[in-house]
DNA sequence: TCGATATTTCGACATATATCGAAATATATG
DNA sequence: CATATATTTCGATATATGTCGAAATATCGA
């Protein structure tokens, strides 16, 4: 019936769960609107196009430990990638996942 | 920062919450893959391209009352539309919402 | 090494969710 | 009307989630 396997459906459900919290969705949008490398998979291009945990929590009125928890959820769902840079931990959206999501909703329309 | 207003973000979060349950996601995919009218908004085209509550619960191993609950969630989120036809209640995906979701993930990539 | 900054871990708690079964409601048909 | 089919409502329950605050860990700079 569906073009997706059962494990893929579960994975998409996990992704949507990660985006189902308004604060987490705001963090994701923060990253997606300012941080996705133009060149998919290009690692060097990441410089200056990611945000650290503190940045993501700013303007959100939640305590750092909660921000950390949310970021862990986004990461667990596979939506974002993370890497330590000195004191800070930088995050950026995984371009492959983003493309998968675009296809998920675009294909039934085409 | 984000191109979306606060109430739009909350609405998208509601939509993703509705899609965060595997069974609900399967129902949505069932509808989306066999039931979206080719002509957006065309009401007559809906004939034969929707599914009733019983259809959506089949192959899902959940009891009818649970199916009903899930459908109510999909409807509350604005993802599907419903209409009584005799004994059955037919459901189909709202094409406008589907397009909005496609744009949500597609725009940051373009 | 000490203090400042950034982040995570842990435990707690209130709220939300998924699911069931039983009973109620709506519709069609004999 | 009586019965069958389709769906919803309701109450219960077990589990998950969002958030906080306190304490722990990691890194940098003086």
Coordinates of C-alpha atoms (C1' of nucleotides) in Angstrom, one line a residue:
Chain A
X1 CA 0.0 0.0 0.0
X2 CA 2.5 2.6 1.2
X3 CA 5.8 3.0 -0.5
X4 CA 7.5 3.0 2.9
X5 CA 8.7 0.0 4.9
X6 CA 7.6 -0.4 8.5
X7 CA 10.9 0.6 10.0
X8 CA 10.9 3.7 7.8
X9 CA 7.4 4.6 9.0
X10 CA 8.6 4.3 12.6
X11 CA 11.6 6.5 11.8
X12 CA 9.4 9.2 10.3
X13 CA 7.1 9.0 13.3
X14 CA 10.2 9.6 15.5
X15 CA 11.1 12.6 13.4
X16 CA 7.6 14.0 13.7
X17 CA 7.6 13.4 17.4
X18 CA 10.8 15.4 17.7
X19 CA 9.2 18.3 15.8
X20 CA 5.9 18.1 17.7
X21 CA 7.1 20.3 20.6
X22 CA 6.8 24.1 19.7
X23 CA 10.1 24.9 21.4
X24 CA 11.9 22.1 19.6
X25 CA 10.3 23.1 16.3
X26 CA 11.6 26.7 16.9
X27 CA 15.1 25.3 17.5
X28 CA 14.9 23.3 14.3
X29 CA 13.7 26.3 12.3
X30 CA 16.4 28.4 13.8
X31 CA 19.0 25.9 12.5
X32 CA 17.2 25.3 9.2
X33 CA 16.9 28.9 8.3
X34 CA 20.4 30.0 9.1
X35 CA 22.6 26.9 9.2
X36 CA 22.1 24.4 6.5
X37 CA 25.2 24.1 4.3
X38 CA 24.4 25.0 0.7
X39 CA 26.6 22.2 -0.4
X40 CA 25.1 19.0 1.0
X41 CA 27.6 17.1 3.0
X42 CA 30.3 19.7 2.6
X43 CA 32.0 19.8 6.0
X44 CA 34.1 22.9 5.5
X45 CA 31.0 24.8 4.6
X46 CA 29.7 24.3 8.1
X47 CA 32.0 27.0 9.4
X48 CA 29.9 29.9 10.6
X49 CA 26.7 28.2 9.6
X50 CA 25.8 26.3 12.8
X51 CA 24.5 27.3 16.2
X52 CA 25.6 26.3 19.7
X53 CA 23.3 25.0 22.4
X54 CA 23.2 28.4 24.1
X55 CA 22.1 30.2 20.9
X56 CA 19.3 27.8 20.4
X57 CA 17.9 28.4 23.9
X58 CA 18.0 32.1 23.6
X59 CA 14.6 33.8 23.2
X60 CA 12.9 30.6 24.2
X61 CA 12.3 31.1 27.9
X62 CA 13.5 27.7 29.0
X63 CA 16.3 26.7 31.2
X64 CA 19.6 25.3 29.8
X65 CA 19.0 21.8 31.0
X66 CA 15.7 21.7 29.1
X67 CA 17.4 23.1 25.9
X68 CA 19.9 20.3 26.2
X69 CA 17.1 17.7 26.6
X70 CA 15.4 19.1 23.5
X71 CA 18.6 19.0 21.4
X72 CA 19.2 15.5 22.5
X73 CA 15.7 14.6 21.1
X74 CA 16.4 16.3 17.8
X75 CA 19.6 14.5 17.6
X76 CA 18.1 11.1 18.5
X77 CA 15.6 11.5 15.8
X78 CA 18.4 12.1 13.3
X79 CA 17.4 15.6 12.5
X80 CA 20.6 17.4 13.6
X81 CA 24.2 16.7 13.9
X82 CA 26.5 17.9 16.7
X83 CA 30.1 18.5 17.2
X84 CA 32.2 20.0 20.1
X85 CA 34.1 23.2 19.3
X86 CA 35.9 24.3 22.4
X87 CA 33.5 25.1 25.2
X88 CA 30.5 25.1 22.8
X89 CA 28.8 22.3 21.0
X90 CA 27.7 23.2 17.5
X91 CA 24.6 21.9 15.9
X92 CA 23.3 21.8 12.3
X93 CA 20.5 20.2 10.4
X94 CA 21.3 17.0 8.6
X95 CA 20.7 17.9 4.9
X96 CA 20.0 14.3 4.0
X97 CA 17.1 14.1 6.5
X98 CA 15.8 17.4 5.4
X99 CA 15.7 16.2 1.8
X100 CA 13.9 13.0 2.8
X101 CA 11.2 15.1 4.6
X102 CA 10.8 17.3 1.6
X103 CA 10.3 14.3 -0.6
X104 CA 7.9 12.7 1.9
X105 CA 5.4 15.5 1.5
X106 CA 6.2 16.5 -2.1
X107 CA 5.9 13.2 -3.9
X108 CA 2.2 12.6 -3.3
X109 CA 1.6 15.9 -4.9
X110 CA 3.6 15.2 -8.1
Chain B
X1 CA 14.5 34.9 12.5
X2 CA 12.0 32.3 11.2
X3 CA 9.6 33.2 8.5
X4 CA 6.7 31.7 10.5
X5 CA 4.6 33.5 13.1
X6 CA 4.2 32.0 16.5
X7 CA 0.7 30.7 15.9
X8 CA 1.8 29.1 12.7
X9 CA 4.7 27.3 14.5
X10 CA 2.2 26.0 17.1
X11 CA -0.1 24.8 14.3
X12 CA 2.8 23.0 12.6
X13 CA 3.7 21.5 15.9
X14 CA 0.2 20.2 16.2
X15 CA 0.4 18.7 12.8
X16 CA 3.7 16.9 13.6
X17 CA 2.2 15.6 16.8
X18 CA -0.6 14.1 14.9
X19 CA 1.9 12.4 12.6
X20 CA 4.1 11.3 15.5
X21 CA 2.2 8.1 16.2
X22 CA 3.1 5.2 13.9
X23 CA -0.5 4.0 13.5
X24 CA -1.7 7.5 12.8
X25 CA 1.1 8.0 10.3
X26 CA 0.1 4.8 8.5
X27 CA -3.5 6.0 8.3
X28 CA -2.3 9.3 6.9
X29 CA -0.1 7.6 4.3
X30 CA -3.0 5.3 3.4
X31 CA -5.1 8.3 2.6
X32 CA -2.3 10.3 1.0
X33 CA -1.3 7.5 -1.4
X34 CA -4.7 6.6 -2.6
X35 CA -7.1 9.4 -1.9
X36 CA -5.8 12.9 -2.6
X37 CA -7.9 14.4 -5.3
X38 CA -5.8 15.3 -8.4
X39 CA -7.7 18.6 -8.6
X40 CA -7.1 20.6 -5.5
X41 CA -10.3 21.5 -3.8
X42 CA -12.4 19.7 -6.4
X43 CA -15.3 18.2 -4.4
X44 CA -16.7 15.9 -7.1
X45 CA -13.3 14.3 -7.7
X46 CA -13.5 13.0 -4.1
X47 CA -15.8 10.2 -5.3
X48 CA -14.0 6.9 -4.9
X49 CA -10.9 8.5 -3.7
X50 CA -11.5 8.5 0.1
X51 CA -11.5 5.8 2.7
X52 CA -13.9 5.2 5.6
X53 CA -12.9 4.8 9.2
X54 CA -13.1 1.0 9.0
X55 CA -10.8 0.9 6.0
X56 CA -8.2 2.9 7.8
X57 CA -8.2 0.6 10.8
X58 CA -7.8 -2.6 8.7
X59 CA -4.3 -4.2 8.9
X60 CA -3.5 -2.0 11.9
X61 CA -4.3 -4.3 14.8
X62 CA -6.1 -1.7 16.8
X63 CA -9.7 -1.7 18.0
X64 CA -12.3 0.6 16.2
X65 CA -12.6 3.0 19.1
X66 CA -8.8 3.6 18.9
X67 CA -9.0 4.1 15.2
X68 CA -11.8 6.7 15.8
X69 CA -9.6 8.4 18.3
X70 CA -6.7 8.6 15.9
X71 CA -8.8 9.9 13.1
X72 CA -10.1 12.6 15.4
X73 CA -6.5 13.7 16.1
X74 CA -5.7 13.8 12.4
X75 CA -8.8 15.9 11.9
X76 CA -8.1 18.2 14.8
X77 CA -4.7 18.9 13.4
X78 CA -6.3 19.9 10.2
X79 CA -4.7 17.1 8.2
X80 CA -7.8 15.4 7.0
X81 CA -11.4 16.2 6.2
X82 CA -14.4 14.0 6.9
X83 CA -17.9 13.6 5.7
X84 CA -20.7 11.2 6.4
X85 CA -21.9 9.0 3.6
X86 CA -24.7 6.7 4.8
X87 CA -23.4 4.4 7.5
X88 CA -19.8 5.2 6.8
X89 CA -17.7 8.3 7.3
X90 CA -15.3 9.1 4.6
X91 CA -11.9 10.8 5.1
X92 CA -9.5 12.4 2.7
X93 CA -6.3 14.4 3.1
X94 CA -6.7 18.2 2.9
X95 CA -4.7 19.2 -0.1
X96 CA -3.9 22.7 1.1
X97 CA -2.3 21.4 4.3
X98 CA -0.3 18.8 2.3
X99 CA 1.0 21.6 0.1
X100 CA 1.9 23.7 3.2
X101 CA 3.9 20.8 4.5
X102 CA 5.7 20.2 1.3
X103 CA 6.7 23.9 1.2
X104 CA 7.8 23.8 4.9
X105 CA 10.6 21.3 4.1
X106 CA 11.2 22.2 0.6
X107 CA 11.8 26.0 0.9
X108 CA 14.9 25.8 3.0
X109 CA 16.5 23.6 0.3
X110 CA 15.8 25.9 -2.6
Chain C
dT1 C1' 45.3 25.6 39.5
dC2 C1' 41.2 28.6 40.0
dG3 C1' 37.2 30.7 38.3
dA4 C1' 34.1 31.6 34.5
dT5 C1' 31.3 29.8 30.8
dA6 C1' 28.9 26.0 28.4
dT7 C1' 26.6 21.8 28.6
dT8 C1' 24.8 17.4 30.5
dT9 C1' 22.9 14.3 34.0
dC10 C1' 19.7 13.2 37.4
dG11 C1' 15.6 13.1 40.1
dA12 C1' 11.1 14.9 40.6
dC13 C1' 6.5 16.1 39.2
dA14 C1' 2.5 17.5 36.7
dT15 C1' 0.4 16.7 32.4
dA16 C1' -0.5 14.3 28.1
dT17 C1' -1.0 10.0 25.2
dA18 C1' -2.2 5.3 23.4
dT19 C1' -4.9 1.8 24.0
dC20 C1' -8.7 -1.0 25.6
dG21 C1' -13.5 -2.5 26.6
dA22 C1' -18.3 -1.4 27.3
dA23 C1' -21.9 1.2 26.2
dA24 C1' -24.2 4.7 23.3
dT25 C1' -25.5 6.6 18.8
dA26 C1' -26.4 6.7 13.7
dT27 C1' -27.8 4.5 9.5
dA28 C1' -29.5 0.9 6.4
dT29 C1' -32.3 -3.0 5.5
dG30 C1' -35.3 -6.9 6.5
Chain D
dC1 C1' -39.8 -2.1 14.4
dA2 C1' -35.7 -5.3 15.0
dT3 C1' -31.3 -6.4 13.7
dA4 C1' -26.8 -5.7 11.6
dT5 C1' -23.1 -2.6 10.6
dA6 C1' -20.3 1.6 11.3
dT7 C1' -18.7 4.9 14.4
dT8 C1' -18.2 7.6 18.7
dT9 C1' -18.1 8.4 23.6
dC10 C1' -16.6 7.3 28.1
dG11 C1' -13.8 5.7 31.8
dA12 C1' -9.7 3.3 33.1
dT13 C1' -4.8 2.5 33.0
dA14 C1' -0.1 2.2 31.9
dT15 C1' 3.4 4.8 29.8
dA16 C1' 5.6 9.0 27.9
dT17 C1' 6.8 13.9 27.9
dG18 C1' 8.2 18.8 29.2
dT19 C1' 10.0 21.3 32.5
dC20 C1' 12.6 22.6 36.5
dG21 C1' 16.5 22.9 39.8
dA22 C1' 20.7 21.0 41.7
dA23 C1' 24.8 18.9 40.9
dA24 C1' 28.3 17.1 37.8
dT25 C1' 31.4 17.5 33.8
dA26 C1' 34.1 19.9 30.1
dT27 C1' 36.8 23.6 28.3
dC28 C1' 39.1 28.0 28.3
dG29 C1' 41.8 31.8 30.1
dA30 C1' 44.2 34.3 33.8

